[in-house]
Tab-separated table of C-alpha atoms and ligand atoms in Angstrom:
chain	number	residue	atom	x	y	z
A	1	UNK	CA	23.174	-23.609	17.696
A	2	UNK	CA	21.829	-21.966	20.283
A	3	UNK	CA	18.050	-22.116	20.848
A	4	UNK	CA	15.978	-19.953	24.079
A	5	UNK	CA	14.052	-22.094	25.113
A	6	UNK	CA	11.834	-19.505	27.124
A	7	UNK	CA	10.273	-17.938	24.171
A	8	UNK	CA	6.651	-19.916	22.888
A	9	UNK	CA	4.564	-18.599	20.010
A	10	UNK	CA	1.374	-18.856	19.524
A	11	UNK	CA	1.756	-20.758	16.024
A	12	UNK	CA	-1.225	-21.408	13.903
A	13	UNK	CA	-2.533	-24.809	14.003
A	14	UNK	CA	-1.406	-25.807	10.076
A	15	UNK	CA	1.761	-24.667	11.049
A	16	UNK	CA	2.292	-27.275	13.823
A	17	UNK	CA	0.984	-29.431	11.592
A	18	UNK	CA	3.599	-29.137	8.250
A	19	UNK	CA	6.236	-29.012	11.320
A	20	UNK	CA	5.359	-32.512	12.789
A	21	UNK	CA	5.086	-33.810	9.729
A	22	UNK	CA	7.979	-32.103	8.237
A	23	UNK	CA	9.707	-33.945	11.194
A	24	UNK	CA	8.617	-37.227	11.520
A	25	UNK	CA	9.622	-37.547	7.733
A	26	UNK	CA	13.058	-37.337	9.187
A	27	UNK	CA	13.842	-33.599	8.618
A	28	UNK	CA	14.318	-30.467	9.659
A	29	UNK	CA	12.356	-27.550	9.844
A	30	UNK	CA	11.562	-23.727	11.615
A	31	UNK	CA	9.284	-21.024	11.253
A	32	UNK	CA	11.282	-17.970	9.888
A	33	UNK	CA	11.398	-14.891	8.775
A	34	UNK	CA	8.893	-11.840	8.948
A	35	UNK	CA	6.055	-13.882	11.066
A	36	UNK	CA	8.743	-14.258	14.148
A	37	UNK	CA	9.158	-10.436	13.972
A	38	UNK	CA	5.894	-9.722	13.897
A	39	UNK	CA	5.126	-12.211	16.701
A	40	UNK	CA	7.820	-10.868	18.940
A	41	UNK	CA	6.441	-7.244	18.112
A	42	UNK	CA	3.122	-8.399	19.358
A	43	UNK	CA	2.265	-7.992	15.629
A	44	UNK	CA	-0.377	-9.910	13.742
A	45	UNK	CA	1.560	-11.947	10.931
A	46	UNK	CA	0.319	-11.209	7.777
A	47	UNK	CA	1.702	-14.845	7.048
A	48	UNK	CA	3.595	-17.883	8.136
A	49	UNK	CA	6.753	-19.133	6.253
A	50	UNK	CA	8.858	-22.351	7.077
A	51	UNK	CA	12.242	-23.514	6.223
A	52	UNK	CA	13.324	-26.715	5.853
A	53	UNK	CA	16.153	-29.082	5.192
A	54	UNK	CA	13.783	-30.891	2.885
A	55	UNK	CA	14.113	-30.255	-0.788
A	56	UNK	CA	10.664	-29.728	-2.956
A	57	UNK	CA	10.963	-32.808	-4.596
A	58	UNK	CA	11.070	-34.540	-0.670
A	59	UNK	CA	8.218	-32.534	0.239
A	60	UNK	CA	5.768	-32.866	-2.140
A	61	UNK	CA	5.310	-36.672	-1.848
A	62	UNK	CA	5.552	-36.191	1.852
A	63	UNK	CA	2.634	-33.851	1.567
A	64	UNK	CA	0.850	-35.696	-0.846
A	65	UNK	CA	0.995	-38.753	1.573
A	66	UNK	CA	-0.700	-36.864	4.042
A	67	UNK	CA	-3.292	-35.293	1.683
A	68	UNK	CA	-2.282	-31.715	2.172
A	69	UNK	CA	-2.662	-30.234	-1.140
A	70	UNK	CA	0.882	-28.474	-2.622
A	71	UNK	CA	1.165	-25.329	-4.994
A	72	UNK	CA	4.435	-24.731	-6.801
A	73	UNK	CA	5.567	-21.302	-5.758
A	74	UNK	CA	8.681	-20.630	-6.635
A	75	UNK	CA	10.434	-24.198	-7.389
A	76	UNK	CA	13.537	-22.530	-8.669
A	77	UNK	CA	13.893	-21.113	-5.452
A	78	UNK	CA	13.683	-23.961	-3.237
A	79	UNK	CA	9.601	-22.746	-2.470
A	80	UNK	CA	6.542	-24.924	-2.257
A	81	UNK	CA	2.818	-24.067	-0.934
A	82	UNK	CA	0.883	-26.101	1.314
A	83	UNK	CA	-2.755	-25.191	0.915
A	84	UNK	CA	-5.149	-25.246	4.034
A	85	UNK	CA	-8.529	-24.545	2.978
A	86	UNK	CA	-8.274	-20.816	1.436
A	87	UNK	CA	-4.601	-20.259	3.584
A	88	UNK	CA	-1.434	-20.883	2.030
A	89	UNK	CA	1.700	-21.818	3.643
A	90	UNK	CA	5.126	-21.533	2.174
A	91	UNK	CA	7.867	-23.586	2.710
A	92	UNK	CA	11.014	-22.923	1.128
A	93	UNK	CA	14.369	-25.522	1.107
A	94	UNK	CA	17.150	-23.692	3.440
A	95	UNK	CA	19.487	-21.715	0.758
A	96	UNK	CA	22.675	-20.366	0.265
A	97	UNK	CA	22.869	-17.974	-2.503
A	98	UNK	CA	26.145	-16.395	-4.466
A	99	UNK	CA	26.733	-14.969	-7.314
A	100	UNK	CA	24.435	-12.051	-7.508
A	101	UNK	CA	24.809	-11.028	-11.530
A	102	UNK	CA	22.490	-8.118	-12.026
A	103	UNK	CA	22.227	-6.691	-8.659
A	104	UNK	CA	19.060	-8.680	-7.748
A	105	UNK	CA	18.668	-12.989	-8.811
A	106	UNK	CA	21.156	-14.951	-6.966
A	107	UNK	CA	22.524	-18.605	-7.728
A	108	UNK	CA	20.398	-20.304	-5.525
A	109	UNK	CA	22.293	-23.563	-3.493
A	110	UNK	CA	20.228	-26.072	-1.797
A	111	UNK	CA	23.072	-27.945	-0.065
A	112	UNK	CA	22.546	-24.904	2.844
A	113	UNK	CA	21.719	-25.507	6.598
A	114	UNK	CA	19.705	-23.358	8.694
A	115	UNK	CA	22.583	-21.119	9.555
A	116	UNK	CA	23.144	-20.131	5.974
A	117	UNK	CA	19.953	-19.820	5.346
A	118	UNK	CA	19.656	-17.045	7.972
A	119	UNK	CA	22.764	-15.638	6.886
A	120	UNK	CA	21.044	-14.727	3.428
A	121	UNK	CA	17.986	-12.895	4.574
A	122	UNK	CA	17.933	-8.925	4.320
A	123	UNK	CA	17.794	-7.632	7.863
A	124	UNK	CA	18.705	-9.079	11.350
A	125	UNK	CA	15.220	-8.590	12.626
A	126	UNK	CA	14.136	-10.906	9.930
A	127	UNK	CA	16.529	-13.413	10.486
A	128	UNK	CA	15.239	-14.825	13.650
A	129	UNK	CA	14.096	-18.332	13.663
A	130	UNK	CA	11.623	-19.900	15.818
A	131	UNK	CA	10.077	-23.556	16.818
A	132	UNK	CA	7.147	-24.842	19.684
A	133	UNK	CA	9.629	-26.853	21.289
A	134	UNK	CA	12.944	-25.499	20.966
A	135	UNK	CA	11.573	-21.947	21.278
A	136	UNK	CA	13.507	-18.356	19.846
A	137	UNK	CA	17.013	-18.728	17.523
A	138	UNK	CA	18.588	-15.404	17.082
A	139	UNK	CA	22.330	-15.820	15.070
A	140	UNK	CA	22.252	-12.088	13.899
A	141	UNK	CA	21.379	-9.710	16.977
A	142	UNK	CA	17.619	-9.567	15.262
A	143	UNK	CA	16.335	-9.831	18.977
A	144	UNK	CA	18.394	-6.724	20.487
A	145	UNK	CA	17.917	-4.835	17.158
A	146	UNK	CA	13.987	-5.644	18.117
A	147	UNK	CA	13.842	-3.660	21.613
A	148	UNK	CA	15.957	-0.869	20.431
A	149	UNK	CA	13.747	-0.505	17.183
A	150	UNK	CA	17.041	-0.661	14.780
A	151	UNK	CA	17.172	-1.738	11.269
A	152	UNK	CA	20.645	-3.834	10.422
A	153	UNK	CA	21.629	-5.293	7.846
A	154	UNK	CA	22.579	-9.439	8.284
A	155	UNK	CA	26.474	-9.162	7.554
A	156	UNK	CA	28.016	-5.830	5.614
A	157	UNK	CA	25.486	-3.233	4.594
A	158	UNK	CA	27.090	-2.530	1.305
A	159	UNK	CA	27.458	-5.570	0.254
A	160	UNK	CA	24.076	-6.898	1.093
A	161	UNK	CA	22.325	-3.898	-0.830
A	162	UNK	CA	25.064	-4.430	-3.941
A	163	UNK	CA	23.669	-7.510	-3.737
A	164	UNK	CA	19.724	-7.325	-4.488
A	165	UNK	CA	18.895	-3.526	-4.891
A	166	UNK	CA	15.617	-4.079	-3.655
A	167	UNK	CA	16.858	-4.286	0.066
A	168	UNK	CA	17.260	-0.455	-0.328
A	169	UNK	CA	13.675	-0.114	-0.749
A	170	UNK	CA	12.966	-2.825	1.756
A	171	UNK	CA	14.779	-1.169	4.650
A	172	UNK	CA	12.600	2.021	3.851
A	173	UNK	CA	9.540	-0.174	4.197
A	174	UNK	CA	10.454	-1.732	6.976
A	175	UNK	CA	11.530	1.585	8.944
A	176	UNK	CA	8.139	3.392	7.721
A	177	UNK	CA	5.778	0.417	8.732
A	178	UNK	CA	7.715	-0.506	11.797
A	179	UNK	CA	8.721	3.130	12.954
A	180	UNK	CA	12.211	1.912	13.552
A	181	UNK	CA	15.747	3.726	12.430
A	182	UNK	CA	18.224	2.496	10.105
A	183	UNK	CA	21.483	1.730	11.828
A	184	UNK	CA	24.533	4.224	10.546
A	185	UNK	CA	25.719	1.704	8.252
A	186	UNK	CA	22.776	0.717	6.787
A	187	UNK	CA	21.529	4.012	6.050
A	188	UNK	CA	24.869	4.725	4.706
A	189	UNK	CA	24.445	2.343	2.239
A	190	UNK	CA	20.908	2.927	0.983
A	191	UNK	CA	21.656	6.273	0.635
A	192	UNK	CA	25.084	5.653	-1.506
A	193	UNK	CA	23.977	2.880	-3.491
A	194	UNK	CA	20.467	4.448	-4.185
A	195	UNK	CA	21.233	4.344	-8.012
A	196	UNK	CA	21.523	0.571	-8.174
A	197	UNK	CA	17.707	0.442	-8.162
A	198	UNK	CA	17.700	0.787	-11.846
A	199	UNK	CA	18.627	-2.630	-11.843
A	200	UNK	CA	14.879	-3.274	-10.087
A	201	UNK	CA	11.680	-3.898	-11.844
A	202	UNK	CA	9.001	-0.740	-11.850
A	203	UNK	CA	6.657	-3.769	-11.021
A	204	UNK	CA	8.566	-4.725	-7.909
A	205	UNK	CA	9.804	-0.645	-7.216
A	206	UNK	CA	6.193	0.133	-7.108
A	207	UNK	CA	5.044	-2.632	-4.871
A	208	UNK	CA	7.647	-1.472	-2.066
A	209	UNK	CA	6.774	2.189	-2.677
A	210	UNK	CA	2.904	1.425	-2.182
A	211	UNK	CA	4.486	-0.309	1.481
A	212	UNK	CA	6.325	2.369	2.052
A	213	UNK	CA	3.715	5.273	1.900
A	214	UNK	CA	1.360	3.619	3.854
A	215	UNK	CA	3.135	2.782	6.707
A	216	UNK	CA	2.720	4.577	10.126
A	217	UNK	CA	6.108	6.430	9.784
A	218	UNK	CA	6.006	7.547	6.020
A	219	UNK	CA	6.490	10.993	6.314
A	220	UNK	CA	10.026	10.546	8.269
A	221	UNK	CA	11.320	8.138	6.455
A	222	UNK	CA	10.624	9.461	2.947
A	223	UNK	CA	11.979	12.845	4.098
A	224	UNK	CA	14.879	11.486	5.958
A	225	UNK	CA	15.997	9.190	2.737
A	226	UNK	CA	14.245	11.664	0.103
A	227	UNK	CA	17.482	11.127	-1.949
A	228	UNK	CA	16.446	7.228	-3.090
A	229	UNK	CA	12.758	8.472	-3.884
A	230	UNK	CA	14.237	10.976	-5.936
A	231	UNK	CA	16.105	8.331	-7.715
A	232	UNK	CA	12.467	6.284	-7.965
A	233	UNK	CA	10.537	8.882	-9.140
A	234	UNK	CA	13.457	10.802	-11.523
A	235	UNK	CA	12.864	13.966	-10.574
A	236	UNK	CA	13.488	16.790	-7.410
A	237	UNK	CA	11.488	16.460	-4.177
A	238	UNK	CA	10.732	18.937	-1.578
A	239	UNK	CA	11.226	16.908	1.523
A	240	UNK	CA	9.252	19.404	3.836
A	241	UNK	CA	6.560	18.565	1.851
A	242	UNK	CA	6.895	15.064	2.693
A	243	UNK	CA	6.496	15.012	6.447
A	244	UNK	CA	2.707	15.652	6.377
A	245	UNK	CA	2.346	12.323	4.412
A	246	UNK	CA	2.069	10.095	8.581
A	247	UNK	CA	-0.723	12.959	9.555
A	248	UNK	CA	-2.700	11.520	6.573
A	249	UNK	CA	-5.256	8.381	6.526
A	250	UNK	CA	-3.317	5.319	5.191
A	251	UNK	CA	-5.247	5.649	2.237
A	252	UNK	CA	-3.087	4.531	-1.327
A	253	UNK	CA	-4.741	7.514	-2.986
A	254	UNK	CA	-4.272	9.992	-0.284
A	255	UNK	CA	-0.396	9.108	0.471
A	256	UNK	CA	0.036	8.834	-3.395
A	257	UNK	CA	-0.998	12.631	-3.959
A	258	UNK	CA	1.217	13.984	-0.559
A	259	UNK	CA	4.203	12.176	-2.403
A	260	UNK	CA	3.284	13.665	-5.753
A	261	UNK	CA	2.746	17.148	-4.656
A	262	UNK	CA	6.253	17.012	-3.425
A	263	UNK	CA	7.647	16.197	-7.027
A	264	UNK	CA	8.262	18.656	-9.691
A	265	UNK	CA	6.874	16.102	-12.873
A	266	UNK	CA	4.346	14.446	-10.718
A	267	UNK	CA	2.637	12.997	-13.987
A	268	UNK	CA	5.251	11.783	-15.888
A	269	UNK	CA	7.323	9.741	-12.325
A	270	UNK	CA	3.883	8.205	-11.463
A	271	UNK	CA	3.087	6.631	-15.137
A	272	UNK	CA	6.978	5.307	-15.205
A	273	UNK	CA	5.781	2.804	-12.358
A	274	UNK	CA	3.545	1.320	-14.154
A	275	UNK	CA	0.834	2.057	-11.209
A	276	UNK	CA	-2.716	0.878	-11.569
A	277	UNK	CA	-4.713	2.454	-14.454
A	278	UNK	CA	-6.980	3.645	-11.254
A	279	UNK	CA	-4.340	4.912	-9.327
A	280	UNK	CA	-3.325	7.101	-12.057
A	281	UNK	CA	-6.916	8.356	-12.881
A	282	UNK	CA	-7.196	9.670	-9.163
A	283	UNK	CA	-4.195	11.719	-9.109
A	284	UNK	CA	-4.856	13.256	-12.923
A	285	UNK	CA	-8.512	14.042	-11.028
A	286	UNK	CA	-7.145	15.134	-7.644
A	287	UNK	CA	-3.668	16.573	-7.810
A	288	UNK	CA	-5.107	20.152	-9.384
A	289	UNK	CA	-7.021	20.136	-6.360
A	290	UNK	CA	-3.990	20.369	-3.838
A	291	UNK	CA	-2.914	23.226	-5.898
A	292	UNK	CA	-6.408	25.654	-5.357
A	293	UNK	CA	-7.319	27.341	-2.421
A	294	UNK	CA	-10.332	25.713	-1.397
A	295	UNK	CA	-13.674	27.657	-0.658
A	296	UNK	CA	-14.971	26.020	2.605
A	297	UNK	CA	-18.805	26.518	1.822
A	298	UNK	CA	-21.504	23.653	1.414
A	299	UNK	CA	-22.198	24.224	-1.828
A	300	UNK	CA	-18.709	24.254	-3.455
A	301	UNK	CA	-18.176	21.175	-1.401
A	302	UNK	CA	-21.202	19.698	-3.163
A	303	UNK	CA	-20.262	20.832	-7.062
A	304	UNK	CA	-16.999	18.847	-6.186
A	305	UNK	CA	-18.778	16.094	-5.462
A	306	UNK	CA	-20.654	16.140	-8.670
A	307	UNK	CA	-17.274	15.965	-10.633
A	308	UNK	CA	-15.323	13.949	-7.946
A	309	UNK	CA	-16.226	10.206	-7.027
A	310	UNK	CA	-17.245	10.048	-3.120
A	311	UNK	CA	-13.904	7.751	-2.454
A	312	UNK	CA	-11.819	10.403	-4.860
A	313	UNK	CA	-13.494	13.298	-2.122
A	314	UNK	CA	-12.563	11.069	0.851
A	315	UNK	CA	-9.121	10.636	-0.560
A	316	UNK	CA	-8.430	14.050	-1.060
A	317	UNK	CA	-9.669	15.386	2.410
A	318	UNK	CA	-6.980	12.984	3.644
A	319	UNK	CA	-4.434	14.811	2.185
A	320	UNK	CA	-6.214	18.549	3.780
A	321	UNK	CA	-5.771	16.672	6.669
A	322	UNK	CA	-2.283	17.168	6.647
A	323	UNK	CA	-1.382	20.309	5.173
A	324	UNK	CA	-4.652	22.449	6.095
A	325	UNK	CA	-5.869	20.822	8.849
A	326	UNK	CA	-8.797	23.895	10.016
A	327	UNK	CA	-9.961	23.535	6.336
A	328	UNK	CA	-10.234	19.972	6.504
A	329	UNK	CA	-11.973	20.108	9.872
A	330	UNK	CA	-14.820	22.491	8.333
A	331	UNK	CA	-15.076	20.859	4.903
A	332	UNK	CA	-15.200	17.365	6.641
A	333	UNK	CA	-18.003	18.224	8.575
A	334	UNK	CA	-20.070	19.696	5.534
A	335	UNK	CA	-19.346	16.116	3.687
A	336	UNK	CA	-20.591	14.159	6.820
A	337	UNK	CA	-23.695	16.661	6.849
A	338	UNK	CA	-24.432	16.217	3.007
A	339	UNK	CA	-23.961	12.182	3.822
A	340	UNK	CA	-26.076	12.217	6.904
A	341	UNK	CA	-28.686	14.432	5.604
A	342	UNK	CA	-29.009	13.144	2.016
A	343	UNK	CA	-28.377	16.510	0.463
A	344	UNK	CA	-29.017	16.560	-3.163
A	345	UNK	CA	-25.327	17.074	-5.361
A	346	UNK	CA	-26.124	14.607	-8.112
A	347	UNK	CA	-28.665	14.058	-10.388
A	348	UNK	CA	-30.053	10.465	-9.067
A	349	UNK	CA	-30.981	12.845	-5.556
A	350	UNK	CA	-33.278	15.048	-7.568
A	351	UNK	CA	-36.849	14.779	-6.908
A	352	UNK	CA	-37.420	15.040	-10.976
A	353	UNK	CA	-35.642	12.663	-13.722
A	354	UNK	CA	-35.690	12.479	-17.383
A	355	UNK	CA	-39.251	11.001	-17.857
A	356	UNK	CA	-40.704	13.324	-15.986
A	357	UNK	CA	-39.456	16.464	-17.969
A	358	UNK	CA	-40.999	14.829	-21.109
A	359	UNK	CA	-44.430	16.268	-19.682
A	360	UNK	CA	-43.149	19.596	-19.793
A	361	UNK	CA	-42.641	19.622	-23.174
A	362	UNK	CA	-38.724	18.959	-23.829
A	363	UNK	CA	-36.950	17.776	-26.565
A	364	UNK	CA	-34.954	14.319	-25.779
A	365	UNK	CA	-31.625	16.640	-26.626
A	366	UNK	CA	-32.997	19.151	-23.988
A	367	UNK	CA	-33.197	16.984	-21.184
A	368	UNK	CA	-29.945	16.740	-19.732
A	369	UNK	CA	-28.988	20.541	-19.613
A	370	UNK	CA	-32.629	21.599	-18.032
A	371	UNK	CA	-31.559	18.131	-15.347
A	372	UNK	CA	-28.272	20.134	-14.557
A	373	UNK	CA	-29.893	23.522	-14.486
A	374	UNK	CA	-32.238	22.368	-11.486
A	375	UNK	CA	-29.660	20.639	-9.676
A	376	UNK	CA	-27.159	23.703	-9.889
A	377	UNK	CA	-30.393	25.497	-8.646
A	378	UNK	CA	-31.060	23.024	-5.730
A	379	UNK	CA	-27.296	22.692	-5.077
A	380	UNK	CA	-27.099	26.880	-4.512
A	381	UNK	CA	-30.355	26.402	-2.819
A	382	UNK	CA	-32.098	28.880	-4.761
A	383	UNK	CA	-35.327	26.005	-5.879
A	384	UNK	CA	-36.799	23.525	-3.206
A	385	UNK	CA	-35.393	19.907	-4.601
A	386	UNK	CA	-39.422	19.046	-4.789
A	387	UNK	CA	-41.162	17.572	-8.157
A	388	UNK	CA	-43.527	20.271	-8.269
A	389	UNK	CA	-41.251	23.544	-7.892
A	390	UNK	CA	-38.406	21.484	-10.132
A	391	UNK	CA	-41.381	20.927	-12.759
A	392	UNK	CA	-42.164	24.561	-12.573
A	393	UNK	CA	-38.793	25.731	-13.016
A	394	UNK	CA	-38.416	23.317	-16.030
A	395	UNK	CA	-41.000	24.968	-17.423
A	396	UNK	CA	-39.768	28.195	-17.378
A	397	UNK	CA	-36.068	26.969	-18.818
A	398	UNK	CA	-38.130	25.395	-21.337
A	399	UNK	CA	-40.030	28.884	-22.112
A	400	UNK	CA	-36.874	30.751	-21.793
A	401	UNK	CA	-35.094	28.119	-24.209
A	402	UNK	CA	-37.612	28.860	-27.216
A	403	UNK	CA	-37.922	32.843	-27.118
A	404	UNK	CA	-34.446	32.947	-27.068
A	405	UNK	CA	-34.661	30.410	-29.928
A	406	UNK	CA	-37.151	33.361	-31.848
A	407	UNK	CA	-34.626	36.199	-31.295
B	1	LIG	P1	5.807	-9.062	5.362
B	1	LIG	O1	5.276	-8.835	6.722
B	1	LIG	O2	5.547	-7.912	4.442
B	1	LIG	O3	5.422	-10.367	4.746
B	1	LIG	P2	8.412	-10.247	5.496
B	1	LIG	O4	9.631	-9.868	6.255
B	1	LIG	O5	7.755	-11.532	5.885
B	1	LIG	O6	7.396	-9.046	5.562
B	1	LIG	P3	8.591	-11.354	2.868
B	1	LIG	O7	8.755	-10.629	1.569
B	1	LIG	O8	7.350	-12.118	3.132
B	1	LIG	O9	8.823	-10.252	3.989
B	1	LIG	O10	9.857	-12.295	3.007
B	1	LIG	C1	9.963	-13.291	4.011
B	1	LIG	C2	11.399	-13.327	4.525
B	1	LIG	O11	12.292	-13.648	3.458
B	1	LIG	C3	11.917	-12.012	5.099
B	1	LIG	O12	11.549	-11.843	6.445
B	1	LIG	C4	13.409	-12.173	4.917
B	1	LIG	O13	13.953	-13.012	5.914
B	1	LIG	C5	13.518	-12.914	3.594
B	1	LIG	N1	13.628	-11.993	2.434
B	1	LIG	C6	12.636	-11.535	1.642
B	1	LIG	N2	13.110	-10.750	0.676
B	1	LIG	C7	14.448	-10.704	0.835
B	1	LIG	C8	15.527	-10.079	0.129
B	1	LIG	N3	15.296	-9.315	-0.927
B	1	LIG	N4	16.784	-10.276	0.585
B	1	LIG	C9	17.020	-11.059	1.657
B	1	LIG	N5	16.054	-11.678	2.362
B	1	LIG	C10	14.784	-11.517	1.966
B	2	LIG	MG1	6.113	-12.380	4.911
């Protein structure tokens, strides 16, 4: 195998750790996967995975003996967790894996070396392999595919999406986050085998789709393969809709309603994921929104924000961002103003509350509509948001209440 010796990572301190242990136990072991990509894309690793020759029944006395605390991950896989304070670190046995039954769980083999275990992971990029001494191991082409900002498939495309189904969705998330491009073949096959992701959990479908729409490059990539959301979300898209979706704030929310206002049954796909009871909430609240014109004056601004929650308003101006961007720019500035300047659009901001109106001579079941007549008053800034002139104009609701009460 050949190892470059003139790469050196920064590795995190628990890594070299597990490694010299790892090693003076007598085995093998690497740091692999998605941490050297990120590292070699000047990336921050959202975490740090090793792979070893060691199997998890050799590793966890080994760990034990040297007090590191182990979590069982994923034994079935080969995958144990050393715990370092509040970070955990996985290790996982090299693998081979065969026999792929239902398009997604392989027979796992732990008789593998490091070169099969490369072999089995998704994309070249993600099959690099590195170590502080011996430095960079690239089998696949992952470092070339790196600089040109290609996505490849380890081995044949098709047969590494008919595989595990969830590659398909991978490679999307991978090309949105990363802002690379697909490789023919590997487009070729996401695109072709799209329908195999029935075989995929909503669970796990949803997880990559959250990826997916937040990354940098979501717009193009959910246009370009707009055929495999389709197949997600069972039902037409309009892909020119979904190119706005990068201009807008990688908010879940916000990139959720530029993918739903490009779907004809935006309701019905979303609840088939089995997203977040939140989630779901926001978009019943926000998607009528993206279909009305919006006024750009304060005060419809502000009765929004009475019905809307401030992060359901911030997630929605995202998504203006995008598709009317001079709207957004005035309406934004009227929601700073009514942040900056404290400008009354709920009742907690009025100068007058419940107790208060008691005085005037309300009934309990009174209170709350003469509350929201003086903030729509305030809000159209027809009455000063002070307690005497809201007082006053409780009165006269109060007055006005009983003689129409006579009639
Ligand atoms: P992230 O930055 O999101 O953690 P990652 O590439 O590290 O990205 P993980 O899901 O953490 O992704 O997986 C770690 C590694 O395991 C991958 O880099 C890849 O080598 C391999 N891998 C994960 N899922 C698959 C899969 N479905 N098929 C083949 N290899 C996979
Ligand atoms: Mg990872």
């Amino acid at each position: 195998m050949l190892w470059d010796t003139n790469y050196h990572f920064n590795l995190p301190p628990p890594i070299l750790r597990l490694l010299e242990i790892l090693e003076a136990g007598g085995f093998e072991a690497v740091v692999v996967g998605g941490c050297v990509r990120d590292y070699l894309l000047g990336r921050t690793p959202k975490d740090c995975d090793l792979a070893t020759n060691a199997t998890p029944q050799e590793l966890a006395p080994l760990l034990k003996a040297h007090k590191i605390p182990t979590i069982p991950l994923g034994l079935a896989f080969g995958t144990l967790g050393a715990r370092f304070g509040k970070q955990v670190f996985e290790i996982t046995t090299y693998r081979e894996e065969s026999g792929y039954t239902d398009h997604r769980h392989p027979k796992v083999h732990f008789n593998a070396t490091l070169e099969t275990d490369l072999k089995r992971r998704d994309f070249t990029i993600n099959a690099l392999a590195c170590h502080p001494q011996k430095g960079l191991l690239d089998l696949h082409g992952g470092l070339a595919d790196l600089r040109a900002k290609r996505l490849r498939f380890v081995g044949v495309a098709v047969d590494r999406v008919n595989e595990d189904a969830l590659r398909i969705l991978r490679a999307l998330r991978f090309a949105s986050v990363l802002g690379f491009k697909l490789e023919p073949k590997s487009a070729q096959a996401v695109l072709e085998h799209a329908p195999l992701l029935k075989y995929i959990s909503k669970e796990r479908i949803f997880a990559e789709l959250c990826k997916i729409l937040m990354g940098a490059q979501a717009g193009a990539v959910c246009a370009t393969y707009v055929g495999v959301l389709e197949g997600v979300l069972n039902t037409p898209l309009n892909p020119t809709l979904l190119s706005p979706l990068s201009q807008m704030p990688p908010n879940l929310t916000t990139r959720f309603l530029g993918l739903l206002f490009a779907c004809e049954t935006p309701f019905k796909s979303l609840a088939e994921l089995k997203p977040p009871k939140k989630l779901i909430k926001n978009i019943e609240r926000l998607l009528p929104c993206t279909h009305q014109s919006p006024p750009l004056s304060k005060i419809w601004l502000k009765t929004q924000m009475q019905i809307l929650s401030l992060s359901q308003v911030r997630a929605w101006l995202g998504w203006l961002k995008a598709y009317e961007p001079s709207k957004w720019a005035v309406l934004r500035t009227h929601f700073k103003q009514i942040g900056a300047q404290r400008e009354v659009y709920t009742l907690g901001f009025l100068a007058i509350n419940g107790r208060s109106l008691k005085g005037v001579g309300l009934k309990k079941a009174e209170i709350g509509a003469c509350l929201q007549a003086c903030l729509k008053e305030v809000i159209h800034q027809r009455l000063e948001n002070t307690p005497s002139a809201l007082s006053k104009f409780a009165r006269a609701w109060a007055q006005n209440l009983r003689e129409h009460a006579l009639k």
